GROMACS .gro file of C-alpha atoms in nm:
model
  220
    1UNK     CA    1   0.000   0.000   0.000
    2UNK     CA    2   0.132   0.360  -0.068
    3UNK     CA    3   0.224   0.604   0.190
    4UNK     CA    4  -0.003   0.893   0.243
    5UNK     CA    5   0.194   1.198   0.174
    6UNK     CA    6   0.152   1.535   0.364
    7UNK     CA    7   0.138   1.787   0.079
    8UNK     CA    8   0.058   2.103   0.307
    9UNK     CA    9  -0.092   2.212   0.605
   10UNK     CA   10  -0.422   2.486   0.658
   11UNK     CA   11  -0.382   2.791   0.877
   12UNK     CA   12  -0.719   2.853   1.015
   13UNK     CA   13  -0.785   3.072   1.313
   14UNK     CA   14  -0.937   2.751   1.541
   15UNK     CA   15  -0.591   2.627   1.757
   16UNK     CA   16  -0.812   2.429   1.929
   17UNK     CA   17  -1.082   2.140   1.837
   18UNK     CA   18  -1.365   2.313   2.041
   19UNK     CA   19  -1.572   2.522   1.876
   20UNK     CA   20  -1.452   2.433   1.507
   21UNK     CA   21  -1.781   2.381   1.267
   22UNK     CA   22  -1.887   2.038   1.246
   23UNK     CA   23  -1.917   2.102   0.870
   24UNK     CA   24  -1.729   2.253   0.596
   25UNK     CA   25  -1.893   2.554   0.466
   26UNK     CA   26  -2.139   2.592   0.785
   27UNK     CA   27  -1.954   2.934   0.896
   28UNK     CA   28  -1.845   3.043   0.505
   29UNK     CA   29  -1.655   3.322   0.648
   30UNK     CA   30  -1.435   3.163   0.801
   31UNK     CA   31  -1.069   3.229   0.622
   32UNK     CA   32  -0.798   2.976   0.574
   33UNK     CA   33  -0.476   2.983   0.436
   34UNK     CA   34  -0.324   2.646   0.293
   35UNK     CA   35   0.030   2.594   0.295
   36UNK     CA   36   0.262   2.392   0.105
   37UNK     CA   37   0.544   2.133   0.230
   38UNK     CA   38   0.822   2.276   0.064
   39UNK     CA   39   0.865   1.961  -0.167
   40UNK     CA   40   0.501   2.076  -0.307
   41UNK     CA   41   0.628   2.476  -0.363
   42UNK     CA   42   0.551   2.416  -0.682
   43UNK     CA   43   0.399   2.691  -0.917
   44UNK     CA   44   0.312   2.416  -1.172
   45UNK     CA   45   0.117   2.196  -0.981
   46UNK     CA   46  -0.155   2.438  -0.931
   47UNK     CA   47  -0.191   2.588  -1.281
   48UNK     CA   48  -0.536   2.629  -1.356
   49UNK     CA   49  -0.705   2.543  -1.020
   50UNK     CA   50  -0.778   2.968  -1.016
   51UNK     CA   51  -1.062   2.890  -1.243
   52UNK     CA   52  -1.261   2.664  -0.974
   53UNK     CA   53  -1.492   2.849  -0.689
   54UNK     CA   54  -1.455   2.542  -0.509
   55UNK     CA   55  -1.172   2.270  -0.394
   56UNK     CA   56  -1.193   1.948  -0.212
   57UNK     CA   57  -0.964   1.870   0.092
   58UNK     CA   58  -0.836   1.540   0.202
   59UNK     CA   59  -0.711   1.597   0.517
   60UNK     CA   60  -0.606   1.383   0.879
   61UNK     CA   61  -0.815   1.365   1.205
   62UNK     CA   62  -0.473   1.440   1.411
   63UNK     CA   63  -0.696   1.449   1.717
   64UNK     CA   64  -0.851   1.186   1.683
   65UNK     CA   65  -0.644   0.880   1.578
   66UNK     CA   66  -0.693   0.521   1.751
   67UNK     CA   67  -0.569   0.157   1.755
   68UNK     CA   68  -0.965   0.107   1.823
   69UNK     CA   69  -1.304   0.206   1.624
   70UNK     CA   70  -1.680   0.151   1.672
   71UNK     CA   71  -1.929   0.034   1.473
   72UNK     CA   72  -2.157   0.247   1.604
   73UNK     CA   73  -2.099   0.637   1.684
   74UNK     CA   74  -2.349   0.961   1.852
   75UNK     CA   75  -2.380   1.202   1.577
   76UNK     CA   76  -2.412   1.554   1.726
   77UNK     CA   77  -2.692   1.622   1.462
   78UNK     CA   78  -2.925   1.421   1.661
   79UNK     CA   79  -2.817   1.550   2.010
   80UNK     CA   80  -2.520   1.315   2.046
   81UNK     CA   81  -2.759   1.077   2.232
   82UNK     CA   82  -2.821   0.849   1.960
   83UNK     CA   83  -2.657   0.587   1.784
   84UNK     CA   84  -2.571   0.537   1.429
   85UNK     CA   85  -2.363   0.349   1.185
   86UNK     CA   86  -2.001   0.524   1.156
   87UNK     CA   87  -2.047   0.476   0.766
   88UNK     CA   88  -2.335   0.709   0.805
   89UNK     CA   89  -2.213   0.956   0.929
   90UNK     CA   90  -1.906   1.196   0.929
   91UNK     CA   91  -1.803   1.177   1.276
   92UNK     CA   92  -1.410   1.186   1.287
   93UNK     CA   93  -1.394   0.882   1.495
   94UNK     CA   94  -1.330   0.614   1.229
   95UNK     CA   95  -1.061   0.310   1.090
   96UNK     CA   96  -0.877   0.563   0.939
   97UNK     CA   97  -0.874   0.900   1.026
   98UNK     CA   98  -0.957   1.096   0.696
   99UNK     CA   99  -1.188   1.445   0.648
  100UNK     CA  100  -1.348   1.528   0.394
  101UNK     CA  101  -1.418   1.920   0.293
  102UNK     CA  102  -1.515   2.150   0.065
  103UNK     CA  103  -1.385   2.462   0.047
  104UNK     CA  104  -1.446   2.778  -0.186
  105UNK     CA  105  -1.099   2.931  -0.308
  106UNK     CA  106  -1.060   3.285  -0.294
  107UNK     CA  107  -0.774   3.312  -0.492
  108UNK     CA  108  -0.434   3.159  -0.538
  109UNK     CA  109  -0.136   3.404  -0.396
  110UNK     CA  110   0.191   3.331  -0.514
  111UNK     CA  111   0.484   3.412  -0.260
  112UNK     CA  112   0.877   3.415  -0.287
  113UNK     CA  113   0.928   3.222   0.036
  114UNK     CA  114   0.617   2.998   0.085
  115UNK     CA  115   0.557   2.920  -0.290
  116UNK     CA  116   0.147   2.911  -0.374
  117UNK     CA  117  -0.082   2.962  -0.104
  118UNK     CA  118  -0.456   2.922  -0.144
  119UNK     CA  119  -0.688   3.121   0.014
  120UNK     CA  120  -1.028   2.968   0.155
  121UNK     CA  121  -1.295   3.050   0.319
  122UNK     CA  122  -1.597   2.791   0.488
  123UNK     CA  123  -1.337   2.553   0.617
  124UNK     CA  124  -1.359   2.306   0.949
  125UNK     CA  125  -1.013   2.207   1.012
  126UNK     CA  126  -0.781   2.291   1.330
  127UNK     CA  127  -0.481   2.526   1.257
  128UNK     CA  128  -0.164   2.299   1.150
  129UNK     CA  129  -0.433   2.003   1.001
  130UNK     CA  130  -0.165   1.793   0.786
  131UNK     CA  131  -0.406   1.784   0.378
  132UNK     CA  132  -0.301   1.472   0.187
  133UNK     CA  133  -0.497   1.587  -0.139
  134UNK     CA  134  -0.634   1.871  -0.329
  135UNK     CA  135  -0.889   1.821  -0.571
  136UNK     CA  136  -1.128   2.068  -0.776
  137UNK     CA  137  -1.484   2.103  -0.688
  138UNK     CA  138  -1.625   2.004  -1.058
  139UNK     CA  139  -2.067   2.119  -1.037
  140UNK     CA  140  -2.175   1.858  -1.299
  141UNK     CA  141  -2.019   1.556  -1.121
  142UNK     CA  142  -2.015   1.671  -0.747
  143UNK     CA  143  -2.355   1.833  -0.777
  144UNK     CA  144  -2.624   1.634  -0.650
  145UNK     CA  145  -2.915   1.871  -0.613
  146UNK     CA  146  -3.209   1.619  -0.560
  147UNK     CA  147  -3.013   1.377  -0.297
  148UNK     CA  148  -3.120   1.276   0.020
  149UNK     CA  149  -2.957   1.360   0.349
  150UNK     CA  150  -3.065   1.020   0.534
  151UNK     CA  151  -3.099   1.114   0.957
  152UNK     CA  152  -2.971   1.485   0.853
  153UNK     CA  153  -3.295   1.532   0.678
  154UNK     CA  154  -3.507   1.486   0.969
  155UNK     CA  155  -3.323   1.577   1.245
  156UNK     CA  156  -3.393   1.977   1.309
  157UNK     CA  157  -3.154   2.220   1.401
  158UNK     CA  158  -3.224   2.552   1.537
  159UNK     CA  159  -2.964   2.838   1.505
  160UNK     CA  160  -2.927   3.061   1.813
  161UNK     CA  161  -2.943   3.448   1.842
  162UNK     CA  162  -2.585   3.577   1.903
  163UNK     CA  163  -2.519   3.894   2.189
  164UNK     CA  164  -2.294   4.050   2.338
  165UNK     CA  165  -2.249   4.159   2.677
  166UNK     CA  166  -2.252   4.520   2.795
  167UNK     CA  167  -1.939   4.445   2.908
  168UNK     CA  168  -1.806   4.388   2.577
  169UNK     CA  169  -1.733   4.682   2.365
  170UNK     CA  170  -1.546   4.512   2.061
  171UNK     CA  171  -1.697   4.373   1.741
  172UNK     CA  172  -1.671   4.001   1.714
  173UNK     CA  173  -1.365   3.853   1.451
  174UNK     CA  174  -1.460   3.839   1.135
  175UNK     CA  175  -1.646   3.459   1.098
  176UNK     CA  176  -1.674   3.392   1.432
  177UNK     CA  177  -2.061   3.528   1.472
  178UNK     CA  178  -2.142   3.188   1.237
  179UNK     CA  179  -1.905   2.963   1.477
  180UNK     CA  180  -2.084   3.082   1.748
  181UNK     CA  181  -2.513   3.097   1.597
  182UNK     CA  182  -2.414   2.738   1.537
  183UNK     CA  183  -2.375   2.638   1.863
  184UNK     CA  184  -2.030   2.545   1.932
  185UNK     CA  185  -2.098   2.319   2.237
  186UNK     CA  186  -2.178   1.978   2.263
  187UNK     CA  187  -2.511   1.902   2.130
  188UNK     CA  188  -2.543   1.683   2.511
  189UNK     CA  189  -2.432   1.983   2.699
  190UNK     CA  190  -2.762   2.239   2.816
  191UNK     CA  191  -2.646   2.421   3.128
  192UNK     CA  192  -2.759   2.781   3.112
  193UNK     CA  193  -2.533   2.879   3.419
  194UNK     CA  194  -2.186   2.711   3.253
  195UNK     CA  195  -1.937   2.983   3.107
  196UNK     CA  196  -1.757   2.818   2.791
  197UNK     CA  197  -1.464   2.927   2.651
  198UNK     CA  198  -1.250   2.820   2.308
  199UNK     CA  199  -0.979   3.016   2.116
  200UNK     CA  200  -1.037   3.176   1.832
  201UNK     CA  201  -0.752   3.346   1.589
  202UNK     CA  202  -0.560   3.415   1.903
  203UNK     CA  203  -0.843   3.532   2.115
  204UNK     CA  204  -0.979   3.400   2.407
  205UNK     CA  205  -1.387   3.413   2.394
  206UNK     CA  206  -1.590   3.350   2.698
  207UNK     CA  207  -1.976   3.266   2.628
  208UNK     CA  208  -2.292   3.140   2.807
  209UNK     CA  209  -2.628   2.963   2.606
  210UNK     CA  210  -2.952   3.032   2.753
  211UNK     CA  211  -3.249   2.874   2.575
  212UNK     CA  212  -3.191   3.014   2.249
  213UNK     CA  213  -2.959   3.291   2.308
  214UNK     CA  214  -2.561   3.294   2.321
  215UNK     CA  215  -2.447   3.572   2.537
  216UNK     CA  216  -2.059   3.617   2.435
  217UNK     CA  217  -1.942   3.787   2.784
  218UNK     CA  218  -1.590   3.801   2.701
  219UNK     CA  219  -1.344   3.836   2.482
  220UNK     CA  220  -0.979   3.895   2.506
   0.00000   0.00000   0.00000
């Protein structure tokens, strides 16, 4: 069997696996940078991807890789309470421990010392994810506009209404107001007096969820 190669890495602003969107393209503002392993500073290998919107990333679950796997995992869409199938689902807890994204490419930035660097937005990945493959997004093959969605069809989700504090007097980042209306916590998780708190590009952001309303109360 070949060796999986790392052929870059993503630069995202989430240095930590809370609060990262359990989907690509869920919080679309949300900006990466890709990076390439020097031996992949090539200019030629990326001629023409800067006519695609979108790209695919194939990418590792470095938090998440085991000796062991289930059959059987709790997808968060359905309150992390119930169990399906691991082939159903996405859930990073798997035999091998491969993501799957789609990204849309803002443009493709050509540097002196870091070679080609593509510019995302919309992705889920932790900052420093190892990608083993880019691919183009291609409509008429990837498109599937009368699919079903399985459990994901029935299974409602409710966004919550974002605030701020009085105490806070800054504007949130740029993509984190998404993050956060998506409700960053786990799905099991419904304690209205619990302060949570995850990292975002370099900040630290304090928050509370009451009923349907996330009350940031910090962030520094």
């Amino acid at each position: 069997m070949a060796e999986m190669k790392i052929i870059a890495r993503i630069r995202t602003p989430f240095k930590t696996k809370f609060g990262i969107p359990r989907q690509s393209g869920v919080a679309a503002e949300v900006k990466g940078e890709i990076v390439f392993e020097p031996d992949y500073r090539e200019t030629e290998a990326v001629r023409g991807l800067e006519g695609f919107s979108h790209i695919w990333l194939i990418w590792c679950f470095t938090e998440a890789v085991s000796d062991k796997w289930s059959p059987t995992v709790r997808p968060p869409r359905l309150g992390g309470n119930v169990r399906m199938g691991v082939f159903a689902t996405r859930s990073p807890f798997r035999p091998n421990p491969i993501g799957l994204s789609s990204v849309k490419l803002e443009r493709v930035e050509y540097t002196a010392d870091r070679g080609p660097v593509l510019h995302v937005r919309g992705a889920d990945l932790m900052d420093g994810t190892p990608i083993f493959d880019i691919k183009p997004y291609v409509a008429y093959a990837d498109s599937h506009p009368a699919a079903s969605g399985g459990f994901t069809d029935t299974a409602e989700f409710k966004k919550l209404r974002v605030e701020l504090d009085d105490g806070v007097t800054e504007p949130l980042p740029e993509g984190l107001f998404e993050v956060l209306e998506n409700d960053p916590r786990p799905r099991y998780h419904d304690d209205p007096e619990r302060v949570y708190g995850m990292e975002y590009g370099g900040r630290e952001v304090k928050f509370r969820v009451r009923g349907d309303i996330l009350t940031v109360i910090e962030i520094r």
